[in-house]
mmCIF file of C-alpha atoms in Angstrom:
data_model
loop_
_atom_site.group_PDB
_atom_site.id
_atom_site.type_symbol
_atom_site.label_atom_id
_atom_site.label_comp_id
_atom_site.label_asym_id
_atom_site.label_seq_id
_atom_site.Cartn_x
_atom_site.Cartn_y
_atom_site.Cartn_z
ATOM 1 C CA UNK A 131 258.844 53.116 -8.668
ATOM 2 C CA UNK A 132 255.683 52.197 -6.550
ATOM 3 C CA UNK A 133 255.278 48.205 -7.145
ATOM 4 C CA UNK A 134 252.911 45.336 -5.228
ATOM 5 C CA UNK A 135 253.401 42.402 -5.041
ATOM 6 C CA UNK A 136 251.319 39.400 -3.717
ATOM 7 C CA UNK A 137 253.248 36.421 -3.991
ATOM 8 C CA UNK A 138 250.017 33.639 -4.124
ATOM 9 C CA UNK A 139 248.632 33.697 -7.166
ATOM 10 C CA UNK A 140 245.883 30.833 -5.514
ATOM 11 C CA UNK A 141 244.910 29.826 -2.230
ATOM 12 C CA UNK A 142 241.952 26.861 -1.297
ATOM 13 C CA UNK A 143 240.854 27.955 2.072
ATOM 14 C CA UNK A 144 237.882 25.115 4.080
ATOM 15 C CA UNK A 145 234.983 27.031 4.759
ATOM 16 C CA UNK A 146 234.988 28.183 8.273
ATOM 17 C CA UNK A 147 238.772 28.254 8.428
ATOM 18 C CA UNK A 148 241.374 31.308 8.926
ATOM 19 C CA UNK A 149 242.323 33.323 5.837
ATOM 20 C CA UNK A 150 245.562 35.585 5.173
ATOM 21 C CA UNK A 151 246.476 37.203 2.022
ATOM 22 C CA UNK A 152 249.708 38.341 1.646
ATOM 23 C CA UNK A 153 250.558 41.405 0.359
ATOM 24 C CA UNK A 154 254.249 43.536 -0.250
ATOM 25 C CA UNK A 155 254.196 46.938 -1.706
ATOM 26 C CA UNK A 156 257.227 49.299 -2.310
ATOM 27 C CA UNK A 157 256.643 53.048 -2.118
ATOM 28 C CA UNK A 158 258.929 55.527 -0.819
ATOM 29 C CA UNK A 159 256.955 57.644 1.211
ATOM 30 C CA UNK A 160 254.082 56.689 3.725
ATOM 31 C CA UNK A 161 251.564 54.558 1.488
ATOM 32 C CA UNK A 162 247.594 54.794 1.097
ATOM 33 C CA UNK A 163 247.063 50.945 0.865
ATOM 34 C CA UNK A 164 243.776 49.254 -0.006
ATOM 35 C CA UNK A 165 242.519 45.921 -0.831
ATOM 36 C CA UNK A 166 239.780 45.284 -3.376
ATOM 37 C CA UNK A 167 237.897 42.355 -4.072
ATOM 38 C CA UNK A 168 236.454 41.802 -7.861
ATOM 39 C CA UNK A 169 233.633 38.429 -8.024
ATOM 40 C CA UNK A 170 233.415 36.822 -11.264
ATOM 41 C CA UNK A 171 232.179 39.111 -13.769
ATOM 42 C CA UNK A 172 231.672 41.699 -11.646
ATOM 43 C CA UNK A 173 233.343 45.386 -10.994
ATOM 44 C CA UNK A 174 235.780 45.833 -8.198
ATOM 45 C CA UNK A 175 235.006 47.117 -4.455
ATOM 46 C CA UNK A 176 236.111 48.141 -1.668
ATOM 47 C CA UNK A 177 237.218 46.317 1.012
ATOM 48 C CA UNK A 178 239.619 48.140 3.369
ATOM 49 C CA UNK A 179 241.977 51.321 3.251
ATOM 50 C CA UNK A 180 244.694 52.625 5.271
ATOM 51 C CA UNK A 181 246.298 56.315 5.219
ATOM 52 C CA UNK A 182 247.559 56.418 8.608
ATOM 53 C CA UNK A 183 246.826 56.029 12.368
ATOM 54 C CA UNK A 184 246.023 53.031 14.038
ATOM 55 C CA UNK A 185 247.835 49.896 11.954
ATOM 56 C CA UNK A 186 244.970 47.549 11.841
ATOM 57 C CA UNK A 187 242.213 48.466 10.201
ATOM 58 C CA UNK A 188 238.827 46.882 9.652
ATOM 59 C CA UNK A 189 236.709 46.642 6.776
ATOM 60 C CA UNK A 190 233.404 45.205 5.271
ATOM 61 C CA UNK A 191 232.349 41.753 5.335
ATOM 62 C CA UNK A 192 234.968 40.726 8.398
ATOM 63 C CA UNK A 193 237.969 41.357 6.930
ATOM 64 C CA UNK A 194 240.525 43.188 8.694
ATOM 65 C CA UNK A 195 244.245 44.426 7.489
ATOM 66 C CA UNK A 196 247.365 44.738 9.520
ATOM 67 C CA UNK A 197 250.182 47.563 8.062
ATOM 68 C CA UNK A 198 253.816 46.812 8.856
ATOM 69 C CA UNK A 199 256.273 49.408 7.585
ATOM 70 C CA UNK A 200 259.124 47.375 8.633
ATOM 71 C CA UNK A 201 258.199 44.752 6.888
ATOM 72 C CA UNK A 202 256.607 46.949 4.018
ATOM 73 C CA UNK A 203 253.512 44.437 4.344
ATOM 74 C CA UNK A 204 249.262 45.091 4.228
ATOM 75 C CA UNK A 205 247.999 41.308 4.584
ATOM 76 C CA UNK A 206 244.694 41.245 4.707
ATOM 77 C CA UNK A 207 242.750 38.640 7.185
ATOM 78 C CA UNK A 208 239.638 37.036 8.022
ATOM 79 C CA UNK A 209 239.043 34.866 11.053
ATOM 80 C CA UNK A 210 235.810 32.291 8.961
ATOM 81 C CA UNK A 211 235.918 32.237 5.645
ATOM 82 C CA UNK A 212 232.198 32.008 3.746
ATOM 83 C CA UNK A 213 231.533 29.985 0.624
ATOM 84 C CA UNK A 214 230.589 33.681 -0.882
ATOM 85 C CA UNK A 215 234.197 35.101 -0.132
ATOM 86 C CA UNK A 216 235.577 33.033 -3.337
ATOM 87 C CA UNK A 217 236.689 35.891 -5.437
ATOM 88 C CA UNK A 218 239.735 37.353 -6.494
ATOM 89 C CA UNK A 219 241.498 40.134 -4.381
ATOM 90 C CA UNK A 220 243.575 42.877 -5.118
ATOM 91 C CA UNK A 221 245.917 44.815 -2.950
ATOM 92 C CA UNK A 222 246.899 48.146 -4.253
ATOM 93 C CA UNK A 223 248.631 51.280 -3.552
ATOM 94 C CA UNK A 224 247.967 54.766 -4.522
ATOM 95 C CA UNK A 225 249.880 57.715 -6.084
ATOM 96 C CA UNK A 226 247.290 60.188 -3.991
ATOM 97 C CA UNK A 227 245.064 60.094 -1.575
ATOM 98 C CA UNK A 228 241.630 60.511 -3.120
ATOM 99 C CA UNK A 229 242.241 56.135 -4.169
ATOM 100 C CA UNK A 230 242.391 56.691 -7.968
ATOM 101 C CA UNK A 231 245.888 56.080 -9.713
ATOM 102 C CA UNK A 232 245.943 53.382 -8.167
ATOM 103 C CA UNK A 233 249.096 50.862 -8.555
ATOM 104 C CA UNK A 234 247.394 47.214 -8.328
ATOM 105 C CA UNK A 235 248.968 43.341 -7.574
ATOM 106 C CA UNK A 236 248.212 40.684 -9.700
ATOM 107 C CA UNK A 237 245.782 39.747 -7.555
ATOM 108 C CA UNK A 238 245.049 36.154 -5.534
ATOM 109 C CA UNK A 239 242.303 33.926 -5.945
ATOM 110 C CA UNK A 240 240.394 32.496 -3.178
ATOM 111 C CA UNK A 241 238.485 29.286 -3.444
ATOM 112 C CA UNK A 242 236.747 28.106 -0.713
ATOM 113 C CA UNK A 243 236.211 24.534 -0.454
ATOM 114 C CA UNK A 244 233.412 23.016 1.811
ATOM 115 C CA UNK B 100 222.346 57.809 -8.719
ATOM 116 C CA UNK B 101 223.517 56.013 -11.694
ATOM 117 C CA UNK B 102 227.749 55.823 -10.526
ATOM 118 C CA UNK B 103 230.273 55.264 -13.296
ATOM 119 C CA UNK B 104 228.900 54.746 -16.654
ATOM 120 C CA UNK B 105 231.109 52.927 -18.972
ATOM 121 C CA UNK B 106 229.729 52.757 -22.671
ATOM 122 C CA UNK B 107 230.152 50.311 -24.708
ATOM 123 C CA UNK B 108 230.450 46.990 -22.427
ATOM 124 C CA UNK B 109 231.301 45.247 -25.407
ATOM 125 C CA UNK B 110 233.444 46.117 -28.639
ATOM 126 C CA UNK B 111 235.251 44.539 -31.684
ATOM 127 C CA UNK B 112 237.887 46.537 -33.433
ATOM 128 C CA UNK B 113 240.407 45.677 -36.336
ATOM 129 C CA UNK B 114 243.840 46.883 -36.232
ATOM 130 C CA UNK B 115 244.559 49.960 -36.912
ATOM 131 C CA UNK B 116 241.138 51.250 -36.302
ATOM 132 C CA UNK B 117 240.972 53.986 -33.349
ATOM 133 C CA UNK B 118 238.049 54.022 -31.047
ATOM 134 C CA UNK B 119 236.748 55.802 -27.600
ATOM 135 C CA UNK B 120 235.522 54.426 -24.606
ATOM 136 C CA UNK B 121 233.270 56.769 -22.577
ATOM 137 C CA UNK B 122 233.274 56.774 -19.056
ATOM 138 C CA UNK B 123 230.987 59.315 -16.879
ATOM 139 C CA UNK B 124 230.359 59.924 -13.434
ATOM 140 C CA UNK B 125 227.738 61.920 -11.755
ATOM 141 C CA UNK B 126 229.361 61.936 -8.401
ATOM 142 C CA UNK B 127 231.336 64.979 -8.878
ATOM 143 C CA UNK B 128 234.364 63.741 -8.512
ATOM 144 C CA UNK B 129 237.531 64.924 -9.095
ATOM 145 C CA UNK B 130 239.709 61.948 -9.742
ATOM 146 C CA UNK B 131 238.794 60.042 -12.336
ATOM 147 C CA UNK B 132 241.647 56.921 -13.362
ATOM 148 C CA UNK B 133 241.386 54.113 -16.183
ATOM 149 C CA UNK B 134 242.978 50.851 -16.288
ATOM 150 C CA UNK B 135 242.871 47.732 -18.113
ATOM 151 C CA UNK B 136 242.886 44.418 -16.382
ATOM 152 C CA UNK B 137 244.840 41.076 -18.277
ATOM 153 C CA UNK B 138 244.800 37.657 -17.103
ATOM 154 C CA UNK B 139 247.309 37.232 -14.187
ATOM 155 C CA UNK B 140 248.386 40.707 -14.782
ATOM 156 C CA UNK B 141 245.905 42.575 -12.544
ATOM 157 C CA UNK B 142 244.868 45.704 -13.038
ATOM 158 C CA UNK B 143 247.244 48.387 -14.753
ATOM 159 C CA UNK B 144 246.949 52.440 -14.549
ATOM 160 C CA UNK B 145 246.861 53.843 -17.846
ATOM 161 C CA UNK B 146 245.471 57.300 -17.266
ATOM 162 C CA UNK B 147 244.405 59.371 -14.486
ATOM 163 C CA UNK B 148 243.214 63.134 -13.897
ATOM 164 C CA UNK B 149 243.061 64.793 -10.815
ATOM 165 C CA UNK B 150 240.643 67.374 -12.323
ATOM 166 C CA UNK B 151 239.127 69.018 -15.105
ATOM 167 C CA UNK B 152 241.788 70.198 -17.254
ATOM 168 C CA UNK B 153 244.748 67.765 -15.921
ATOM 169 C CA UNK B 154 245.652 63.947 -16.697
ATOM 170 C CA UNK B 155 248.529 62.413 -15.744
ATOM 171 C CA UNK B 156 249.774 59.310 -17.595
ATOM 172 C CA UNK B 157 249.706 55.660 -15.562
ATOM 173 C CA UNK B 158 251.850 52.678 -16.226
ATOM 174 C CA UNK B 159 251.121 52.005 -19.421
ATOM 175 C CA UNK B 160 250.434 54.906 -21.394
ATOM 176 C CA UNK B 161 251.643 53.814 -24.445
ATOM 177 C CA UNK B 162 249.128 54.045 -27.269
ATOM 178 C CA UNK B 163 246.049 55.628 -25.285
ATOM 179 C CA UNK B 164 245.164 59.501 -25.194
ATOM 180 C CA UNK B 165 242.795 61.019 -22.117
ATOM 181 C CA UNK B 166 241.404 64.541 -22.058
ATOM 182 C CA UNK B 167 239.083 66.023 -19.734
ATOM 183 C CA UNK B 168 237.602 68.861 -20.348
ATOM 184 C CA UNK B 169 234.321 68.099 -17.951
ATOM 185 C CA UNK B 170 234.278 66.811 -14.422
ATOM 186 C CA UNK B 171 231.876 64.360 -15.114
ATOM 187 C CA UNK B 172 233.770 62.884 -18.057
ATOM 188 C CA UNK B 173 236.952 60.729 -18.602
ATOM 189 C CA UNK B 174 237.240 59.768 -21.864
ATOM 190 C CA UNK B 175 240.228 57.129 -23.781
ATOM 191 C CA UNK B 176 241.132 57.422 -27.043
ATOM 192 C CA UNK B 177 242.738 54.110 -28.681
ATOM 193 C CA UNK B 178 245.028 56.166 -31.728
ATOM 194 C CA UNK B 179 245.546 52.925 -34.098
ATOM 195 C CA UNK B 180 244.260 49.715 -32.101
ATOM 196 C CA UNK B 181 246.638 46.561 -32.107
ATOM 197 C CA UNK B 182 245.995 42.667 -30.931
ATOM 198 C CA UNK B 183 247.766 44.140 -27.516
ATOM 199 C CA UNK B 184 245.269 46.250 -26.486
ATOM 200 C CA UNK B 185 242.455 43.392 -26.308
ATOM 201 C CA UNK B 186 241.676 43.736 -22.474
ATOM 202 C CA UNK B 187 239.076 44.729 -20.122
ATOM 203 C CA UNK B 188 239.082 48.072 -19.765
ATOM 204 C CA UNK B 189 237.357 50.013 -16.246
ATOM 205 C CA UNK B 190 237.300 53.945 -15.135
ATOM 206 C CA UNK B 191 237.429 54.681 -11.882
ATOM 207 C CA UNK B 192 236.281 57.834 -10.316
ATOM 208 C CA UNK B 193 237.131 59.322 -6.529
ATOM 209 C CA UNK B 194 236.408 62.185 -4.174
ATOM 210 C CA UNK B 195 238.983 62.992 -1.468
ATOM 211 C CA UNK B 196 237.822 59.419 0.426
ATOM 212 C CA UNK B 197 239.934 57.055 -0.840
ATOM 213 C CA UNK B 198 237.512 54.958 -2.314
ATOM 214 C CA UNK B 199 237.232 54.288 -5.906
ATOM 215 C CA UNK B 200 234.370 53.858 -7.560
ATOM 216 C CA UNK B 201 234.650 51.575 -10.685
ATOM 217 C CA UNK B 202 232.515 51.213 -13.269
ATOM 218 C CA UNK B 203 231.648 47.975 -14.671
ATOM 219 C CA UNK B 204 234.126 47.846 -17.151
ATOM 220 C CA UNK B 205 234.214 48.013 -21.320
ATOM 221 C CA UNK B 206 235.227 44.299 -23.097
ATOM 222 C CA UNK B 207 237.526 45.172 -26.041
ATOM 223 C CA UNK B 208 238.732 42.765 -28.854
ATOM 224 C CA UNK B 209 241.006 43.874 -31.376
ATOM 225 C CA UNK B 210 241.452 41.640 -34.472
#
């Protein structure tokens, strides 16, 4: 069965600094992978997708996304964390292509400290 | 352009009642997906339809019916509500982009 897994459930990141957010999914065929980020009390959006074709991908805000099949990971990165990236983000993986049915993590929060 | 619409945002139920929670779109989209999202748990699939006519059941099924009869709506059907099924509930609707669209999400308590 398709699982995710992202294996910190909290990370403090300075302001300004380097982020990486792990993430592991298992899926037997090539994946669509995509990270969402959900601020508090708010819906979920979009961040980044892959399907295929070139393994890093960018997305909004300066995040960008590296896919390793080998290592079956989709961590997502940013090279200066803001104050307004404290949220918590979701990597998922989906059972077809249009993004719905989409299998989620449990999701890792990011606090930025200044 | 109004999105997804999720009605109501907020709702108490006791056990054992049954209730729906609405969800539209006005995208015309054919995927539509709902999940409900726990502490620590994330989010979880518990329907989705890949068009009018056809739904699919998620990870955790159990509990919840779907139809969908229009393209424009996704509704879910609690049969008997239980303390279990106190979550946060969103719909999720997608053309062939791979982006979902979520709505803002229904608050459900069940006493």
């Amino acid at each position: 069965a398709q699982s995710v897994t992202q294996p910190d459930i909290h990370i403090t990141v300075s302001e300004g600094a380097s982020l990486e957010l792990r993430c592991n999914y298992s899926y037997g065929a090539t994946p669509y992978l995509f990270w969402y980020v959900q601020s508090p009390g708010q819906g979920l959006q979009l961040l980044l997708k892959y399907f295929s074709g070139d393994t890093l991908v960018q997305g909004i805000k300066g995040f960008e996304a590296e896919f390793k099949r080998s290592q079956s990971s989709f961590n997502l990165r940013k090279p200066s964390v803001h104050w307004s990236d404290a949220a918590e983000y979701f990597c998922a993986v989906a059972l077809n292509q249009a993004g719905t049915a989409l299998i989620f993590g449990k999701g890792t929060t990011l606090s930025v400290s200044s | 352009n109004a999105g997804v619409t999720q009605t109501p945002k907020f709702q108490v139920l006791k056990t054992g009642q049954s209730m729906t929670l609405q969800c539209a779109q006005d995208m015309n989209h054919e995927y539509m997906s709902w999940y409900r999202q726990d502490p620590g748990m994330g989010l979880r699939l518990i329907h989705y339809s890949v068009g009018a006519g056809i739904t699919d059941q998620g990870e955790v099924p159990n509990g919840y019916n779907v139809s969908r009869s229009t393209t424009e709506d996704f509704p879910l059907r609690l049969l008997s509500a239980a303390p279990s099924q106190t979550s946060v509930y969103f719909c999720a609707s997608s053309y062939f982009t791979g982006q979902a669209f979520f709505g803002q999400g229904t608050r459900l308590t069940v006493v």
